[in-house]
Coordinates of C-alpha atoms and ligand atoms in Angstrom, one line a residue:
M1 CA -70.8 261.8 -49.2
R2 CA -68.3 260.5 -51.7
I3 CA -67.7 256.8 -51.5
P4 CA -64.1 255.8 -52.0
I5 CA -63.2 253.2 -54.6
R6 CA -62.3 250.0 -52.9
I7 CA -61.3 246.8 -54.8
L8 CA -61.2 243.3 -53.4
G9 CA -58.5 241.3 -55.2
I10 CA -58.3 237.5 -55.4
E11 CA -55.4 235.4 -56.7
T12 CA -55.5 231.6 -57.2
S13 CA -53.6 231.1 -60.5
C14 CA -51.0 228.6 -59.1
D15 CA -49.9 227.5 -55.7
E16 CA -50.7 230.6 -53.6
T17 CA -54.2 231.6 -52.4
A18 CA -54.4 235.3 -51.7
A19 CA -56.8 238.1 -51.1
A20 CA -56.3 241.9 -50.7
V21 CA -58.3 245.2 -50.4
Y22 CA -57.0 248.3 -52.3
D23 CA -58.4 251.7 -51.6
A24 CA -58.0 254.5 -54.1
E25 CA -57.2 257.1 -51.5
R26 CA -55.6 255.1 -48.7
G27 CA -53.7 252.5 -50.8
L28 CA -53.5 248.9 -49.7
L29 CA -55.7 248.3 -46.7
A30 CA -55.1 244.6 -46.2
H31 CA -53.5 241.6 -47.9
A32 CA -53.2 237.9 -46.9
L33 CA -51.7 234.9 -48.5
H34 CA -51.7 231.1 -47.9
S35 CA -48.8 229.3 -49.5
Q36 CA -49.2 225.7 -50.7
V37 CA -45.5 224.9 -50.6
A38 CA -45.9 222.3 -47.8
L39 CA -48.8 220.6 -49.7
H40 CA -46.7 220.1 -52.9
A41 CA -43.3 219.7 -51.4
E42 CA -43.3 215.9 -51.3
Y43 CA -44.1 215.8 -55.1
G44 CA -41.3 218.1 -56.0
G45 CA -43.6 220.6 -57.8
V46 CA -47.2 221.8 -58.1
V47 CA -49.9 219.1 -58.4
P48 CA -52.8 221.0 -60.2
E49 CA -55.7 219.0 -58.7
L50 CA -54.3 219.4 -55.1
A51 CA -53.8 223.1 -55.8
S52 CA -57.5 223.6 -56.9
R53 CA -58.9 221.7 -53.9
D54 CA -56.8 223.7 -51.5
H55 CA -57.9 227.0 -53.1
I56 CA -61.5 226.0 -52.6
Q57 CA -60.8 225.6 -48.9
K58 CA -58.7 228.8 -48.4
T59 CA -60.2 231.5 -50.6
L60 CA -63.3 232.5 -48.6
P61 CA -61.6 232.5 -45.2
L62 CA -58.8 234.7 -46.6
I63 CA -61.4 237.1 -48.1
R64 CA -63.2 237.3 -44.7
R65 CA -59.9 238.0 -43.1
V66 CA -58.8 240.8 -45.4
L67 CA -62.3 242.4 -45.2
A68 CA -62.1 242.4 -41.4
E69 CA -58.5 243.7 -41.4
A70 CA -59.4 246.5 -43.8
G71 CA -62.5 247.4 -41.7
C72 CA -64.7 246.9 -44.8
R73 CA -68.2 245.6 -45.1
P74 CA -69.3 244.0 -48.4
Q75 CA -71.2 247.2 -49.3
D76 CA -67.9 249.1 -49.1
I77 CA -66.5 247.1 -52.0
T78 CA -66.7 248.8 -55.4
A79 CA -65.6 245.9 -57.6
V80 CA -64.1 242.4 -57.2
A81 CA -60.9 241.7 -59.2
Y82 CA -59.7 238.1 -59.8
T83 CA -56.9 236.5 -61.8
A84 CA -58.5 235.2 -65.0
G85 CA -55.2 233.8 -66.5
P86 CA -52.6 232.8 -67.4
G87 CA -52.3 229.9 -64.9
L88 CA -53.6 226.5 -64.0
V89 CA -57.2 226.2 -65.3
G90 CA -58.7 224.4 -62.3
A91 CA -57.0 226.8 -59.9
L92 CA -58.1 229.9 -61.9
L93 CA -61.7 228.6 -61.9
V94 CA -61.8 228.7 -58.1
G95 CA -60.9 232.5 -57.9
A96 CA -63.1 233.3 -60.9
A97 CA -66.1 231.5 -59.5
V98 CA -65.7 233.0 -56.0
G99 CA -65.0 236.5 -57.5
H100 CA -68.0 236.4 -59.8
S101 CA -70.3 235.0 -57.1
L102 CA -69.4 237.7 -54.6
A103 CA -69.6 240.4 -57.2
W104 CA -73.1 239.2 -58.2
A105 CA -74.3 238.9 -54.6
W106 CA -73.0 242.4 -53.8
G107 CA -74.2 244.0 -57.0
V108 CA -70.8 245.2 -58.1
P109 CA -68.7 244.5 -61.2
A110 CA -66.3 241.6 -61.5
L111 CA -62.9 242.5 -63.0
P112 CA -60.9 239.7 -64.7
V113 CA -57.2 240.5 -64.4
H114 CA -54.3 239.3 -66.4
H115 CA -51.7 237.9 -64.0
M116 CA -48.7 239.2 -65.9
E117 CA -50.2 242.7 -66.1
A118 CA -50.6 242.6 -62.4
H119 CA -46.9 241.6 -61.9
L120 CA -46.1 244.5 -64.3
L121 CA -48.0 247.1 -62.3
A122 CA -46.9 245.7 -58.8
P123 CA -44.0 248.2 -58.4
L124 CA -46.6 251.1 -58.7
L125 CA -47.8 250.0 -55.2
E126 CA -44.5 251.2 -53.7
P127 CA -43.5 254.7 -52.6
D128 CA -41.8 256.7 -55.4
P129 CA -43.5 254.6 -58.2
P130 CA -42.0 254.7 -61.7
A131 CA -43.8 257.1 -64.1
F132 CA -44.9 255.9 -67.6
P133 CA -43.3 255.2 -70.0
F134 CA -40.9 252.4 -68.9
V135 CA -39.4 249.1 -70.0
A136 CA -40.7 246.1 -67.9
L137 CA -38.9 242.8 -67.4
L138 CA -41.3 240.2 -66.1
V139 CA -39.6 237.1 -64.8
S140 CA -41.9 234.5 -63.3
G141 CA -42.2 230.8 -63.2
G142 CA -44.2 230.6 -66.5
H143 CA -43.0 233.7 -68.4
T144 CA -40.1 235.9 -69.3
L145 CA -41.3 239.0 -71.0
L146 CA -39.6 242.3 -72.0
V147 CA -42.3 244.9 -72.6
E148 CA -42.4 248.6 -73.5
V149 CA -45.1 250.1 -71.3
S150 CA -46.6 253.4 -72.4
G151 CA -49.5 253.3 -69.9
V152 CA -52.0 251.0 -68.3
G153 CA -53.1 248.6 -71.1
R154 CA -50.6 250.0 -73.5
Y155 CA -48.0 247.3 -73.9
R156 CA -45.6 246.4 -76.7
L157 CA -43.8 243.1 -76.5
L158 CA -40.1 243.5 -77.1
G159 CA -38.9 240.0 -76.4
E160 CA -39.8 236.8 -74.6
S161 CA -38.4 233.4 -73.8
L162 CA -38.5 230.9 -76.7
D163 CA -38.3 227.9 -74.3
D164 CA -38.1 227.8 -70.4
A165 CA -39.0 230.9 -68.5
A166 CA -36.3 232.3 -66.2
G167 CA -38.1 231.0 -63.0
E168 CA -38.7 227.6 -64.7
A169 CA -35.0 227.4 -65.5
F170 CA -34.1 228.1 -61.8
D171 CA -36.6 225.4 -60.7
K172 CA -35.4 222.7 -63.1
T173 CA -31.7 223.4 -62.4
A174 CA -32.4 223.4 -58.7
K175 CA -34.0 220.0 -59.1
L176 CA -30.9 218.7 -60.9
L177 CA -28.8 220.0 -58.0
G178 CA -30.9 218.0 -55.6
L179 CA -32.7 221.0 -54.1
D180 CA -36.2 221.0 -52.9
Y181 CA -39.2 222.7 -54.5
P182 CA -39.5 225.7 -54.8
G183 CA -36.2 225.7 -56.5
G184 CA -35.4 229.4 -57.2
P185 CA -34.9 230.6 -53.6
A186 CA -33.1 227.3 -52.7
L187 CA -30.7 227.7 -55.6
E188 CA -30.0 231.3 -54.6
R189 CA -29.1 230.2 -51.1
L190 CA -26.8 227.5 -52.4
A191 CA -25.1 229.9 -54.9
R192 CA -24.1 232.1 -52.0
Q193 CA -21.5 229.5 -51.0
G194 CA -20.3 229.1 -54.6
N195 CA -17.1 230.3 -56.1
P196 CA -18.0 232.5 -59.1
A197 CA -14.6 232.1 -60.7
R198 CA -14.8 228.3 -61.1
F199 CA -17.3 227.8 -63.9
D200 CA -18.3 230.2 -66.7
F201 CA -21.7 229.4 -68.2
P202 CA -22.7 230.9 -71.6
R203 CA -25.0 233.9 -71.9
P204 CA -27.6 232.5 -74.4
M205 CA -28.7 234.6 -77.4
T206 CA -26.6 237.6 -76.4
A207 CA -24.1 237.3 -79.3
R208 CA -26.9 238.0 -81.8
T209 CA -29.2 241.0 -82.1
G210 CA -32.7 240.7 -80.7
L211 CA -34.5 240.7 -77.3
D212 CA -35.7 237.1 -77.0
F213 CA -34.4 234.7 -74.4
S214 CA -33.6 231.0 -74.3
F215 CA -32.7 229.4 -70.9
S216 CA -33.2 225.7 -71.5
G217 CA -29.6 225.3 -72.7
L218 CA -28.3 226.6 -69.3
K219 CA -30.1 223.8 -67.5
T220 CA -28.4 221.3 -69.9
H221 CA -25.0 223.0 -69.3
A222 CA -25.6 222.6 -65.5
L223 CA -26.4 218.9 -66.0
T224 CA -23.3 218.3 -68.1
T225 CA -21.1 220.1 -65.6
L226 CA -22.6 218.1 -62.8
R227 CA -22.0 214.8 -64.6
T228 CA -18.4 215.6 -65.3
H229 CA -17.5 216.5 -61.7
D230 CA -17.6 213.4 -59.5
D231 CA -15.8 214.8 -56.5
G232 CA -18.4 213.5 -54.0
D233 CA -17.8 213.9 -50.3
A234 CA -19.7 212.7 -47.3
Q235 CA -22.2 215.6 -47.4
G236 CA -22.4 215.9 -51.2
R237 CA -25.7 214.8 -52.7
A238 CA -26.4 214.9 -56.4
S239 CA -29.9 214.4 -57.6
V240 CA -31.2 211.2 -59.2
A241 CA -32.3 213.3 -62.2
G242 CA -28.6 214.1 -62.6
G243 CA -28.1 210.4 -63.4
R244 CA -25.5 209.9 -60.7
M245 CA -25.3 208.1 -57.5
P246 CA -26.1 210.2 -54.4
G247 CA -22.9 211.8 -53.1
A248 CA -21.2 211.8 -56.5
T249 CA -20.8 215.5 -56.5
S250 CA -19.6 217.6 -53.6
T251 CA -21.6 220.3 -52.0
Q252 CA -18.9 222.8 -53.0
T253 CA -19.2 221.8 -56.7
R254 CA -23.0 222.0 -56.6
A255 CA -22.7 225.5 -55.1
D256 CA -20.2 226.5 -57.7
I257 CA -22.6 225.2 -60.5
A258 CA -25.5 227.1 -58.8
C259 CA -23.5 230.2 -58.7
A260 CA -22.4 230.0 -62.4
F261 CA -26.0 229.3 -63.5
Q262 CA -27.4 232.2 -61.5
E263 CA -24.7 234.5 -62.8
A264 CA -25.5 233.5 -66.4
V265 CA -29.2 234.0 -66.1
V266 CA -28.9 237.3 -64.3
D267 CA -26.2 238.7 -66.6
T268 CA -28.3 237.6 -69.7
L269 CA -31.4 239.3 -68.3
A270 CA -29.3 242.5 -67.6
I271 CA -27.7 242.5 -71.1
K272 CA -31.1 242.3 -72.8
C273 CA -32.6 245.0 -70.6
E274 CA -29.7 247.3 -71.4
R275 CA -30.4 246.6 -75.1
A276 CA -34.2 247.2 -74.7
L277 CA -33.6 250.5 -72.9
R278 CA -31.2 251.6 -75.7
A279 CA -33.7 250.5 -78.4
T280 CA -36.6 252.5 -76.8
S281 CA -34.5 255.4 -75.5
L282 CA -36.2 254.9 -72.1
M283 CA -34.4 255.4 -68.8
R284 CA -36.8 253.7 -66.4
L285 CA -36.9 249.9 -65.9
V286 CA -39.4 247.9 -63.9
V287 CA -38.4 244.3 -62.9
S288 CA -41.1 242.1 -61.4
G289 CA -42.2 238.5 -61.0
G290 CA -40.8 235.8 -58.7
V291 CA -37.2 235.9 -60.0
S292 CA -37.0 239.7 -59.2
A293 CA -36.8 238.7 -55.6
N294 CA -33.3 237.3 -56.4
Q295 CA -30.6 239.5 -54.6
R296 CA -27.9 238.7 -57.1
L297 CA -30.2 240.0 -59.9
R298 CA -30.7 243.2 -57.9
E299 CA -27.0 243.7 -57.5
R300 CA -26.3 243.1 -61.2
F301 CA -29.1 245.4 -62.2
A302 CA -27.8 248.2 -60.0
E303 CA -24.7 248.2 -62.3
I304 CA -26.9 249.3 -65.3
G305 CA -25.9 253.0 -65.8
N306 CA -28.3 256.0 -66.1
V307 CA -31.4 254.0 -65.3
K308 CA -33.9 254.0 -62.4
V309 CA -34.8 250.4 -61.6
S310 CA -38.0 249.8 -59.7
Y311 CA -39.1 246.5 -58.0
P312 CA -42.0 245.5 -56.0
R313 CA -41.3 244.9 -52.3
L314 CA -39.9 241.4 -51.8
E315 CA -43.3 239.8 -50.7
F316 CA -45.0 241.2 -53.8
C317 CA -42.3 239.9 -56.3
T318 CA -43.9 236.5 -56.1
D319 CA -47.7 235.8 -56.4
N320 CA -50.0 237.9 -54.2
A321 CA -53.4 239.5 -54.3
A322 CA -52.3 243.1 -53.6
M323 CA -51.1 243.3 -57.3
I324 CA -54.5 241.8 -58.5
A325 CA -56.5 244.3 -56.5
Y326 CA -54.3 247.1 -57.8
A327 CA -54.4 246.0 -61.4
G328 CA -58.2 245.7 -61.0
Y329 CA -58.3 249.2 -59.6
R330 CA -56.3 250.6 -62.6
R331 CA -58.6 248.8 -65.0
Y332 CA -61.7 250.0 -63.2
V333 CA -60.7 253.7 -63.3
A334 CA -59.6 253.3 -67.0
G335 CA -63.1 252.0 -67.7
I336 CA -61.9 248.6 -68.8
Q337 CA -64.3 246.1 -67.3
L338 CA -66.3 243.1 -68.0
D339 CA -69.5 243.0 -66.0
Q340 CA -71.3 239.8 -66.9
L341 CA -72.3 236.6 -65.2
A342 CA -70.6 234.3 -67.7
F343 CA -66.9 234.0 -67.2
D344 CA -63.9 232.2 -68.6
V345 CA -60.4 231.6 -67.5
R346 CA -57.3 231.1 -69.7
A347 CA -54.3 228.8 -69.2
R348 CA -52.5 230.9 -71.9
W349 CA -53.2 234.5 -72.5
P350 CA -50.9 236.9 -74.3
L351 CA -50.7 240.3 -72.7
G352 CA -52.9 242.7 -74.7
F353 CA -50.4 244.6 -76.8
T354 CA -51.6 247.9 -78.2
A355 CA -48.4 250.0 -78.7
Ligands
LIG401 O1 -44.3 235.2 -60.1 P1 -44.2 233.9 -59.4 O2 -44.4 233.9 -57.9 O3 -45.2 232.9 -60.0 C1 -45.5 232.9 -61.4 O4 -46.3 233.7 -61.9 O5 -44.9 232.0 -62.0 O6 -42.8 233.3 -59.8 C2 -42.4 232.0 -59.3 C3 -41.0 231.7 -59.8 C4 -40.6 230.3 -59.5 O7 -40.0 229.8 -60.7 C5 -39.5 230.6 -58.4 O8 -38.5 229.5 -58.4 C6 -38.9 231.9 -58.8 O9 -40.0 232.6 -59.3 N1 -38.2 232.6 -57.7 C7 -36.9 232.8 -57.7 C8 -36.7 233.4 -56.4 N2 -37.9 233.5 -55.8 C9 -38.8 233.0 -56.6 N3 -35.9 232.6 -58.6 C10 -34.7 233.0 -58.3 N4 -34.4 233.5 -57.1 C11 -35.3 233.8 -56.1 N5 -35.0 234.4 -55.0
LIG402 ZN1 -46.9 235.2 -60.9

């Protein structure tokens, strides 16, 4: 009897603990996630030590849950994939230690997975997946990468952020506007009430050639605009980081700033993607990572002509283990694996580019 390939995936790189089981023939069998948002909310951002401790508590119960939901026994698992980086070192070590221990106990390989490669491959979990080659825009909290993708493991970096990542810029600007962590989705909600005609923010690095990004100036632009508009009303609340008294800026003005900021980020990303597609003569675009959940981004990208744009489903735009199990599966069948007891994790890790 032929035994199907089944990969257990584990994700613990930042503030989400997740586990999933991917089956080569039947697709995703189960996935589960525990978000640490409530744990970090009072600090306004992720506290690495708290994140690691919470991963320790949540990882094994989540693995038990997905194995039960997938109807799998340990002996049905072919390999264990875990996020080896980039991410928070303490958090990564939890997934790596659990992943390696289980793999050793079950006598199967452990597969270290690059978190951004997993984001890149996530749209391939969806129906009608994009065929290789394509251009990928990866927009997460830690990275903004434009990549030419010829196949699994065949990546050529076309451009990247020289300072803040797109998600980081959303988070920092959200904080300036007095919004709670996590900032990206909160800023998107506020921007919906904004008047797009009121402020016009610059599109950084679009006037010159090249495919790199710079978003930190937009955050400063938002701060300057906030400081020069003290039209506070009863409900208006500007952040302390904005250097103003609470209530100095009205809710409407903050929504208008959020709207202008979001428009500038999304438009800049679209302009660079159009350029990358022209430069590579490719007609398929994959957009993935937390910021790809942004609805305004999806509207703007729908305006790019003659291009098929693929996204992961909304819940797999942000961190999850389905993409880790899937990336592990693609590496396993491609024969790229590291089967050893010693393991390492990496806070920083360039995507392996072999054009
Ligand atoms: O991919 P991800 O879950 O984690 C990393 O690998 O970093 O991305 C998280 C980032 C955060 O910066 C978050 O604010 C941003 O994605 N994000 C969004 C939205 N949802 C998540 N940014 C803008 N609009 C959204 N709807
Ligand atoms: Zn991520």
